[in-house]
Coordinates of C-alpha atoms in Angstrom, one line a residue:
Chain W
M1 CA -32.6 -11.7 14.2
D2 CA -30.4 -11.8 11.2
L3 CA -28.1 -8.8 11.5
A4 CA -26.3 -7.3 8.5
I5 CA -24.5 -4.7 10.5
Q6 CA -23.7 -4.7 14.2
V7 CA -21.7 -2.0 15.9
E8 CA -20.6 -2.3 19.5
N9 CA -19.3 0.5 21.7
L10 CA -17.5 2.2 18.8
I11 CA -15.1 4.9 19.9
S12 CA -13.1 6.9 17.4
H13 CA -10.7 9.8 17.6
Y14 CA -9.1 12.4 15.3
G15 CA -5.9 13.3 17.1
D16 CA -7.0 14.0 20.7
R17 CA -10.6 14.8 19.8
E18 CA -13.2 12.1 20.5
I19 CA -15.5 12.0 17.5
L20 CA -17.6 8.9 18.2
K21 CA -18.5 8.3 21.8
K22 CA -19.4 4.6 22.4
I23 CA -21.8 4.0 19.6
S24 CA -23.8 0.8 19.3
L25 CA -26.2 0.0 16.5
D26 CA -27.8 -3.0 14.9
V27 CA -29.1 -3.2 11.3
P28 CA -31.2 -6.2 10.3
R29 CA -30.9 -7.5 6.8
G30 CA -33.0 -5.9 4.2
E31 CA -33.4 -2.7 6.2
I32 CA -32.9 0.9 5.0
L33 CA -31.3 2.7 7.9
V34 CA -30.8 6.5 7.6
I35 CA -28.1 8.0 9.7
M36 CA -29.0 11.7 10.3
G37 CA -27.1 14.4 12.0
G38 CA -25.9 17.9 11.5
S39 CA -22.4 18.8 10.4
G40 CA -19.9 17.8 13.0
S41 CA -22.2 15.2 14.4
G42 CA -19.7 12.4 13.5
K43 CA -21.8 10.8 10.8
S44 CA -19.0 10.9 8.2
T45 CA -16.5 9.4 10.7
F46 CA -19.1 6.8 11.6
L47 CA -19.5 5.9 7.9
R48 CA -15.8 5.7 7.4
S49 CA -15.5 3.3 10.3
L50 CA -18.2 1.1 8.9
L51 CA -16.4 1.0 5.6
G52 CA -13.1 0.1 7.3
L53 CA -11.5 3.3 6.0
K54 CA -10.9 4.6 9.5
K55 CA -9.5 2.6 12.3
A56 CA -11.5 3.0 15.4
T57 CA -9.9 3.5 18.8
S58 CA -12.0 0.7 20.3
G59 CA -15.2 -1.2 19.8
K60 CA -16.3 -3.6 17.2
V61 CA -17.9 -3.5 13.8
Y62 CA -19.5 -6.7 12.5
L63 CA -20.5 -6.7 8.8
L64 CA -22.5 -9.8 7.7
G65 CA -21.4 -11.4 11.0
K66 CA -17.7 -10.9 10.6
D67 CA -15.7 -8.6 12.8
I68 CA -14.0 -6.4 10.2
M69 CA -11.2 -5.3 12.5
Q70 CA -10.1 -9.0 12.9
L71 CA -10.1 -9.7 9.1
N72 CA -6.8 -10.0 7.3
E73 CA -6.3 -8.2 4.0
M74 CA -7.5 -11.1 1.9
E75 CA -10.6 -11.6 4.0
M76 CA -11.3 -7.9 3.9
Q77 CA -11.0 -7.9 0.2
D78 CA -13.6 -10.6 0.0
M79 CA -15.8 -8.7 2.3
R80 CA -15.5 -5.6 0.1
K81 CA -17.0 -7.5 -2.8
N82 CA -20.2 -7.7 -0.7
M83 CA -20.1 -4.0 0.0
G84 CA -21.1 -1.2 -2.4
V85 CA -20.4 2.5 -1.6
A86 CA -21.7 5.6 -3.4
F87 CA -19.7 8.5 -2.2
Q88 CA -21.0 12.0 -1.8
G89 CA -19.3 13.5 -4.8
G90 CA -19.6 10.2 -6.8
A91 CA -15.9 9.6 -6.7
L92 CA -16.0 8.3 -10.2
F93 CA -12.6 8.0 -11.9
N94 CA -12.3 11.0 -14.1
S95 CA -9.9 9.4 -16.5
L96 CA -12.4 6.6 -17.3
T97 CA -15.7 6.7 -19.0
V98 CA -18.9 6.0 -17.2
G99 CA -19.0 2.5 -18.6
E100 CA -15.4 1.8 -17.6
N101 CA -16.1 3.1 -14.1
V102 CA -19.0 0.7 -13.7
R103 CA -17.1 -2.2 -15.2
L104 CA -14.0 -1.7 -13.1
P105 CA -15.0 -3.8 -10.1
L106 CA -16.0 -6.7 -12.4
H107 CA -12.7 -6.4 -14.3
E108 CA -10.7 -6.5 -11.1
H109 CA -12.6 -9.1 -9.1
T110 CA -14.0 -11.5 -11.7
E111 CA -12.7 -13.7 -14.5
L112 CA -15.8 -13.0 -16.6
D113 CA -15.3 -12.4 -20.3
E114 CA -15.6 -9.0 -21.8
A115 CA -19.1 -9.6 -23.3
T116 CA -20.6 -10.7 -20.0
I117 CA -19.0 -7.8 -18.2
N118 CA -20.5 -5.4 -20.8
I119 CA -24.0 -6.9 -20.4
M120 CA -23.8 -6.8 -16.6
S121 CA -22.6 -3.2 -16.5
R122 CA -25.3 -2.1 -19.0
M123 CA -27.9 -3.8 -16.9
K124 CA -26.9 -1.8 -13.9
L125 CA -26.8 1.4 -15.9
E126 CA -30.3 0.5 -17.1
V127 CA -31.4 0.3 -13.4
V128 CA -30.2 3.8 -12.7
N129 CA -31.6 5.2 -16.0
L130 CA -28.2 5.9 -17.5
S131 CA -28.3 3.6 -20.5
G132 CA -26.7 5.3 -23.5
F133 CA -24.3 7.4 -21.4
E134 CA -21.6 4.7 -21.1
D135 CA -19.1 6.5 -23.3
L136 CA -19.3 9.9 -21.6
K137 CA -16.6 11.0 -19.1
P138 CA -17.8 11.9 -15.6
A139 CA -17.0 15.6 -16.3
E140 CA -19.7 15.6 -19.0
L141 CA -22.5 14.5 -16.6
S142 CA -24.8 16.5 -14.4
G143 CA -24.7 16.2 -10.6
G144 CA -27.7 13.8 -10.5
M145 CA -26.3 11.7 -13.3
I146 CA -22.9 11.4 -11.5
K147 CA -24.7 10.2 -8.3
R148 CA -26.6 7.6 -10.3
A149 CA -23.5 6.5 -12.1
A150 CA -21.8 6.1 -8.8
L151 CA -24.7 4.0 -7.6
A152 CA -24.5 1.8 -10.7
R153 CA -20.8 1.2 -9.9
A154 CA -21.6 0.5 -6.2
I155 CA -24.2 -2.2 -7.1
V156 CA -22.4 -3.8 -10.1
M157 CA -21.1 -6.7 -7.9
D158 CA -24.6 -7.2 -6.4
P159 CA -23.4 -6.4 -2.9
K160 CA -25.4 -7.4 0.1
L161 CA -24.6 -4.1 1.8
L162 CA -25.0 -0.7 0.2
F163 CA -23.7 2.5 1.8
F164 CA -24.8 5.9 0.4
D165 CA -23.3 9.1 1.5
E166 CA -25.5 12.2 1.2
P167 CA -27.5 11.1 -1.9
S168 CA -29.4 14.3 -2.1
A169 CA -26.7 16.8 -1.4
G170 CA -26.3 19.3 -4.2
L171 CA -29.2 18.0 -6.2
D172 CA -32.4 19.8 -7.3
P173 CA -35.6 18.5 -5.7
V174 CA -36.7 16.4 -8.7
A175 CA -33.3 14.6 -9.1
S176 CA -33.3 14.1 -5.3
V177 CA -36.7 12.4 -5.3
E178 CA -35.7 10.2 -8.2
L179 CA -32.7 9.0 -6.3
D180 CA -34.8 8.3 -3.3
E181 CA -37.1 6.1 -5.4
L182 CA -34.1 4.4 -6.9
I183 CA -32.9 3.5 -3.4
L184 CA -36.3 2.0 -2.5
K185 CA -36.4 0.1 -5.7
L186 CA -33.0 -1.4 -5.1
R187 CA -33.9 -2.7 -1.7
D188 CA -37.1 -4.3 -3.0
A189 CA -35.5 -5.7 -6.1
L190 CA -32.1 -6.8 -4.9
Q191 CA -32.8 -7.3 -1.1
M192 CA -29.9 -5.2 -0.1
T193 CA -29.3 -3.7 3.3
I194 CA -28.9 -0.1 2.8
V195 CA -27.3 2.6 5.0
V196 CA -27.8 6.1 3.9
V197 CA -26.1 9.1 5.6
T198 CA -27.9 12.3 5.0
H199 CA -29.0 15.6 6.6
E200 CA -32.0 16.0 4.3
L201 CA -35.2 15.4 6.3
E202 CA -37.6 14.9 3.3
S203 CA -35.4 12.2 1.9
A204 CA -34.9 10.5 5.2
Y205 CA -38.6 10.4 6.0
K206 CA -39.3 8.9 2.6
I207 CA -36.8 6.1 2.4
A208 CA -36.0 5.2 6.0
D209 CA -37.3 2.0 7.8
R210 CA -35.5 3.4 10.8
I211 CA -33.6 6.6 11.5
T212 CA -30.6 6.9 13.7
V213 CA -30.0 10.5 14.9
L214 CA -26.4 11.3 15.6
D215 CA -25.3 14.4 17.5
Q216 CA -21.9 15.3 18.8
G217 CA -20.7 11.7 18.5
E218 CA -23.6 10.2 20.3
I219 CA -26.7 8.4 19.1
L220 CA -29.6 10.3 20.4
M221 CA -32.1 7.8 19.3
T222 CA -32.8 5.0 16.8
G223 CA -36.4 4.5 15.7
T224 CA -39.0 4.5 13.0
V225 CA -39.8 7.8 11.2
D226 CA -42.8 8.4 13.4
E227 CA -40.9 7.7 16.6
V228 CA -38.2 10.2 15.6
K229 CA -40.8 12.8 14.6
N230 CA -42.6 12.4 17.9
S231 CA -39.5 12.4 20.0
S232 CA -39.5 14.7 22.9
N233 CA -35.7 15.1 22.9
K234 CA -34.9 18.8 22.5
R235 CA -31.8 18.2 20.4
I236 CA -33.7 16.0 18.0
Q237 CA -36.5 18.5 17.7
S238 CA -34.2 21.3 17.0
L239 CA -32.5 19.2 14.3
L240 CA -35.9 18.4 12.8
H241 CA -37.1 22.0 12.9
R242 CA -33.9 23.6 11.8
Q243 CA -33.5 25.6 14.9
A244 CA -30.1 26.9 15.9
R245 CA -28.5 25.1 18.7
D246 CA -28.7 27.2 21.8
E247 CA -26.6 25.5 24.3
E248 CA -26.0 26.7 27.8
V249 CA -22.7 28.5 28.0
D250 CA -20.3 27.5 30.6
A251 CA -18.7 30.7 31.6
E252 CA -15.4 29.2 32.9
E253 CA -14.9 27.1 29.8
Y254 CA -15.8 30.0 27.5
L255 CA -13.1 32.1 29.2
N256 CA -10.6 29.3 28.8
R257 CA -11.3 29.0 25.2
L258 CA -10.7 32.8 24.6
T259 CA -7.5 32.9 26.6
R260 CA -5.9 29.6 25.7
E261 CA -2.8 31.1 23.9
A262 CA -2.0 33.4 26.9
K263 CA -2.3 30.4 29.2
R264 CA -0.1 28.1 27.2
H265 CA 2.9 30.4 27.4
Chain K
M1 CA 13.2 32.4 26.1
Q2 CA 9.8 31.6 24.9
S3 CA 10.7 32.1 21.3
I4 CA 13.7 29.8 21.7
T5 CA 11.6 27.0 23.1
R6 CA 9.1 27.6 20.3
N7 CA 11.8 27.3 17.7
I8 CA 13.2 24.2 19.2
E9 CA 9.7 22.7 19.3
A10 CA 9.1 23.6 15.6
L11 CA 12.5 22.1 14.7
G12 CA 11.6 18.9 16.5
K13 CA 8.2 18.7 14.8
K14 CA 9.8 19.3 11.4
T15 CA 12.4 16.5 12.1
S16 CA 9.8 14.0 13.2
Q17 CA 7.7 14.9 10.1
S18 CA 10.7 14.3 7.8
I19 CA 11.5 11.0 9.4
E20 CA 7.8 10.0 9.1
E21 CA 7.8 11.0 5.4
C22 CA 11.0 9.0 4.7
G23 CA 9.3 6.0 6.4
Y24 CA 6.2 6.5 4.2
I25 CA 8.3 6.6 1.1
V26 CA 10.2 3.4 2.0
M27 CA 6.9 1.7 2.8
L28 CA 5.4 2.8 -0.5
F29 CA 8.4 1.3 -2.3
L30 CA 8.2 -2.0 -0.4
E31 CA 4.5 -2.2 -0.9
S32 CA 4.8 -1.4 -4.7
I33 CA 7.3 -4.2 -5.0
F34 CA 5.2 -6.5 -3.0
W35 CA 2.2 -6.1 -5.3
L36 CA 4.5 -6.5 -8.3
V37 CA 5.7 -9.8 -7.0
F38 CA 2.7 -11.3 -5.2
G39 CA -0.2 -9.4 -6.8
K40 CA -1.2 -12.2 -9.0
R41 CA -1.3 -14.7 -6.1
R42 CA -3.6 -12.3 -4.3
N43 CA -5.9 -11.8 -7.3
Q44 CA -4.7 -8.3 -7.6
S45 CA -2.3 -8.5 -10.5
I46 CA -0.6 -5.5 -12.1
R47 CA -2.2 -4.7 -15.4
M48 CA 0.1 -4.5 -18.3
A49 CA -2.2 -1.9 -19.9
A50 CA -1.7 0.4 -17.0
I51 CA 2.1 0.2 -17.2
V52 CA 2.0 0.8 -20.9
S53 CA -0.2 3.9 -20.6
E54 CA 2.1 5.3 -17.9
A55 CA 5.2 4.5 -20.0
K56 CA 3.7 6.4 -22.9
Q57 CA 3.0 9.5 -20.7
I58 CA 6.4 9.3 -19.0
G59 CA 8.6 8.2 -21.8
V60 CA 7.2 8.3 -25.3
D61 CA 5.6 11.7 -24.9
A62 CA 8.9 13.1 -23.6
V63 CA 11.0 11.9 -26.5
A64 CA 11.0 15.1 -28.5
I65 CA 11.8 17.4 -25.7
S66 CA 14.4 15.1 -24.3
A67 CA 16.1 14.9 -27.7
V68 CA 16.1 18.7 -28.1
L69 CA 17.5 19.4 -24.6
C70 CA 20.2 16.8 -24.8
F71 CA 21.2 18.0 -28.3
A72 CA 21.5 21.5 -26.9
I73 CA 23.6 20.3 -24.0
G74 CA 25.9 18.6 -26.4
I75 CA 26.4 21.8 -28.4
M76 CA 26.8 23.8 -25.2
L77 CA 29.5 21.4 -23.9
A78 CA 31.3 21.6 -27.2
I79 CA 31.3 25.4 -27.2
Q80 CA 32.6 25.5 -23.6
G81 CA 35.1 22.7 -24.2
I82 CA 36.6 24.1 -27.3
E83 CA 36.9 27.6 -25.7
T84 CA 38.7 26.2 -22.6
L85 CA 40.9 23.7 -24.5
K86 CA 42.0 26.4 -26.9
T87 CA 44.2 27.7 -24.1
F88 CA 46.2 24.5 -24.3
G89 CA 45.9 24.2 -28.0
A90 CA 44.1 20.9 -27.4
Q91 CA 40.7 21.6 -29.0
S92 CA 40.4 18.2 -30.5
Q93 CA 40.3 16.7 -27.0
V94 CA 36.8 18.2 -26.7
I95 CA 35.5 14.8 -28.0
L96 CA 36.8 13.1 -24.8
G97 CA 35.2 15.7 -22.6
I98 CA 31.8 15.6 -24.3
A99 CA 31.7 11.8 -24.5
L100 CA 32.4 11.3 -20.8
S101 CA 30.4 14.1 -19.4
V102 CA 27.3 13.5 -21.6
T103 CA 27.1 9.7 -20.8
R104 CA 28.1 9.8 -17.2
E105 CA 26.5 13.0 -16.1
F106 CA 24.5 15.3 -18.2
S107 CA 22.2 12.9 -20.0
P108 CA 20.8 11.2 -16.9
L109 CA 20.7 14.4 -15.0
I110 CA 18.9 16.5 -17.6
I111 CA 16.5 13.7 -18.4
G112 CA 15.9 13.2 -14.6
I113 CA 15.1 16.9 -14.1
L114 CA 13.0 17.0 -17.2
V115 CA 10.9 14.0 -16.2
A116 CA 10.6 15.3 -12.6
G117 CA 9.2 18.5 -13.9
R118 CA 6.9 16.9 -16.6
S119 CA 5.7 13.6 -15.0
G120 CA 6.5 14.1 -11.3
S121 CA 4.2 17.1 -11.1
S122 CA 1.5 15.5 -13.1
I123 CA 1.6 12.3 -11.0
A124 CA 1.4 14.3 -7.8
A125 CA -1.4 16.4 -9.1
R126 CA -3.4 13.5 -10.5
L127 CA -3.1 11.5 -7.2
G128 CA -3.8 14.6 -5.1
T129 CA -7.0 15.3 -7.1
M130 CA -8.1 11.7 -6.8
N131 CA -7.5 11.8 -3.1
E132 CA -9.5 15.0 -2.7
S133 CA -12.4 13.7 -4.7
Q134 CA -12.5 10.4 -2.7
E135 CA -11.5 8.4 -5.7
I136 CA -8.8 6.7 -3.7
D137 CA -11.3 5.8 -0.9
A138 CA -13.5 4.5 -3.7
L139 CA -10.7 2.2 -4.9
Q140 CA -10.2 1.0 -1.4
V141 CA -13.8 0.2 -0.7
M142 CA -14.0 -1.7 -4.0
G143 CA -11.3 -3.9 -2.7
I144 CA -8.7 -2.5 -5.2
N145 CA -5.5 -1.7 -3.4
P146 CA -4.6 1.9 -4.4
V147 CA -0.8 1.2 -4.2
R148 CA -1.2 -1.8 -6.5
Y149 CA -3.6 0.0 -8.9
L150 CA -2.0 3.5 -9.0
A151 CA 1.6 3.4 -7.7
T152 CA 3.2 0.2 -9.0
P153 CA 2.5 0.9 -12.7
V154 CA 4.0 4.4 -12.3
L155 CA 7.1 3.0 -10.5
V156 CA 7.6 0.2 -13.1
A157 CA 7.0 2.5 -16.1
M158 CA 9.4 5.1 -14.7
I159 CA 12.2 2.6 -14.1
I160 CA 11.8 1.3 -17.6
M161 CA 11.5 4.6 -19.4
L162 CA 14.1 6.7 -17.7
P163 CA 17.1 4.6 -18.8
L164 CA 15.6 4.4 -22.3
L165 CA 15.3 8.2 -22.4
T166 CA 18.9 8.4 -21.1
I167 CA 20.2 6.3 -24.0
L168 CA 18.4 8.6 -26.4
G169 CA 19.9 11.6 -24.4
D170 CA 23.4 10.0 -24.7
F171 CA 23.0 9.8 -28.5
M172 CA 21.6 13.3 -28.9
G173 CA 24.2 14.8 -26.7
L174 CA 27.0 13.3 -28.7
L175 CA 25.3 14.3 -31.9
G176 CA 25.1 17.9 -30.6
G177 CA 28.8 17.8 -29.8
A178 CA 29.6 16.3 -33.3
V179 CA 27.6 19.0 -35.1
Y180 CA 29.3 21.9 -33.4
S181 CA 32.8 20.3 -33.6
N182 CA 32.1 19.7 -37.3
I183 CA 31.4 23.4 -37.8
E184 CA 34.0 24.8 -35.5
L185 CA 36.9 22.3 -35.9
N186 CA 36.0 20.6 -39.2
I187 CA 36.0 17.2 -37.5
S188 CA 34.0 14.9 -39.8
F189 CA 31.1 13.0 -38.3
A190 CA 32.7 9.7 -39.0
A191 CA 35.9 10.7 -37.3
Y192 CA 34.0 12.1 -34.3
A193 CA 32.0 8.9 -34.0
E194 CA 35.0 6.7 -34.3
R195 CA 36.9 8.7 -31.6
S196 CA 33.8 8.7 -29.3
F197 CA 33.4 4.9 -29.5
E198 CA 37.2 4.5 -28.8
I199 CA 36.9 6.6 -25.7
L200 CA 33.6 5.3 -24.3
S201 CA 33.6 2.0 -22.3
V202 CA 30.5 0.0 -21.2
D203 CA 31.2 1.3 -17.7
D204 CA 30.6 4.9 -18.8
I205 CA 27.2 4.2 -20.3
A206 CA 26.3 1.9 -17.4
Q207 CA 27.2 4.6 -14.9
G208 CA 24.7 6.9 -16.5
L209 CA 22.0 4.2 -16.7
I210 CA 22.4 3.2 -13.1
K211 CA 22.0 6.8 -12.1
S212 CA 18.9 7.0 -14.3
V213 CA 17.3 4.0 -12.6
V214 CA 17.9 5.6 -9.2
F215 CA 16.5 8.9 -10.4
A216 CA 13.4 7.1 -11.7
G217 CA 12.8 5.6 -8.3
I218 CA 13.2 9.0 -6.6
I219 CA 10.8 10.8 -9.0
A220 CA 8.2 8.1 -8.8
L221 CA 8.2 7.6 -5.0
V222 CA 8.5 11.3 -4.2
S223 CA 5.6 12.3 -6.5
L224 CA 3.5 9.4 -5.5
S225 CA 3.9 9.9 -1.8
N226 CA 3.2 13.7 -2.1
G227 CA 0.1 12.9 -4.2
F228 CA -1.2 10.2 -1.8
Q229 CA -0.8 12.5 1.2
V230 CA -2.6 15.6 -0.2
S231 CA -4.9 17.4 2.1
G232 CA -6.5 20.8 1.9
G233 CA -8.3 21.0 -1.4
A234 CA -7.1 22.6 -4.6
E235 CA -4.5 24.6 -2.7
G236 CA -3.2 21.4 -1.2
V237 CA -2.9 19.8 -4.6
G238 CA -1.0 22.8 -5.9
R239 CA 1.4 22.6 -2.9
A240 CA 2.0 18.9 -3.3
T241 CA 2.7 19.4 -7.0
T242 CA 5.3 22.1 -6.4
R243 CA 6.7 20.2 -3.5
S244 CA 7.2 17.0 -5.4
V245 CA 9.0 18.7 -8.2
V246 CA 11.4 20.6 -5.9
M247 CA 11.9 17.5 -3.7
S248 CA 12.5 15.2 -6.7
I249 CA 15.0 17.6 -8.3
S250 CA 16.9 18.2 -5.0
F251 CA 17.1 14.5 -4.3
I252 CA 18.2 13.8 -7.8
V253 CA 21.1 16.3 -7.6
L254 CA 22.2 15.0 -4.2
A255 CA 22.0 11.4 -5.3
D256 CA 23.9 12.3 -8.4
M257 CA 26.7 13.8 -6.3
I258 CA 26.9 10.8 -4.0
F259 CA 26.9 8.4 -7.0
T260 CA 29.4 10.3 -8.9
Y261 CA 31.7 10.3 -5.9
F262 CA 31.5 6.5 -5.3
L263 CA 31.4 5.4 -9.0
N264 CA 34.6 7.4 -9.8
R265 CA 36.7 6.2 -7.0

């Protein structure tokens, strides 16, 4: 099988806290994988590790067959040309217009002339239905438009891998559905492998080929939408049905937590 | 006993943090220079447009206020000088005092403090906000090195503009002194200028300019490093801004003292 992303036994820490506990995951080319999990499940850390923004404690991440932890800076730079990322808040550069934002990767990585760059960036803005908004600053756009502009910037280099962090967060239902459709369209039209991190069930069910459920730094399961829906795992079911976690309380540990200051001194 | 160990622990933590920060600043400097020299070879060249736009914000936009401040300093030195020298009946020697103290000391110092307040704070705030809104992550995943793209232009522009502003400051300070001496002692502008040029050697001007280059490095690196390391939302950005101004000005004054000591031996 032709794998776009391969993660082996990934362990990651923030300080002493273990955030990811031996995660392994394969994503075949052309798949839309949705990573789901509640807050604190480690999904943001997992995404940052995939993007090479956070160094893992141990384990391996292969993107397009290359181990990103072994790549030198130049090789990583080349790798990044094959990766597009749309961040949660868009992360558009506020001092640049929408058009300049979308053109930036082309300016920095290619030797194309201005006219070509303009045409390419307009094509991508056209894809996300933002033509005519080129000259506005990000501050003048609505939440949905910012996400779409960020998506246009992420795909302007025609990457093979697209990562999308919380596409529907903070959007109204209509804008959210539009964005989901856009993601599906991108995969079909441009044959991208897409990883979406979200906690929105509706959106996950709609776009996912497979869903990976992450909880407290562990993968509970990876499967198709139906497999996840029909899972008998209690934690998955409580995530799907929005139930509060009711974990068993360890009396000893609970007491330790309450009295830790007194103990330290 | 407990409070003593706690204080020692806190002191140790502070010390190691300070050392870490110094290390960060040194690395930032080396990395900025690296990109300046090798950027082109790595397909990540420094854009002239970025340097020009920084230079405009740091230097050109500060011309009026720098001129006014240094003019006022010149007048102030003249008032104090004439008042003090009156005791010895040597009022006309005020020209000597003004010429040397403006070029060697006041012009670079005042310009340094002004730019630290004006540009240092805005650089830290801008980078801090970019950091908080994931714009710096976005640069990184696009394969655009943030130090090359954001820091090097600031450092270069600062090192070019601060000496230029200092030359302007020299001129305005001397002019201020001339205006007041003209009113108070009836020294003509021509005579004042002639005497000033007689007194001043290249060394005096150079001393001020060398200082201003050092101050430029201090302001740029301190505000950049504070901006890059922001955490904690809007409050964190505010803290970094204040901190970078206070740190820059403190370092400028200390560096000034050390330089003055060595350059006058």
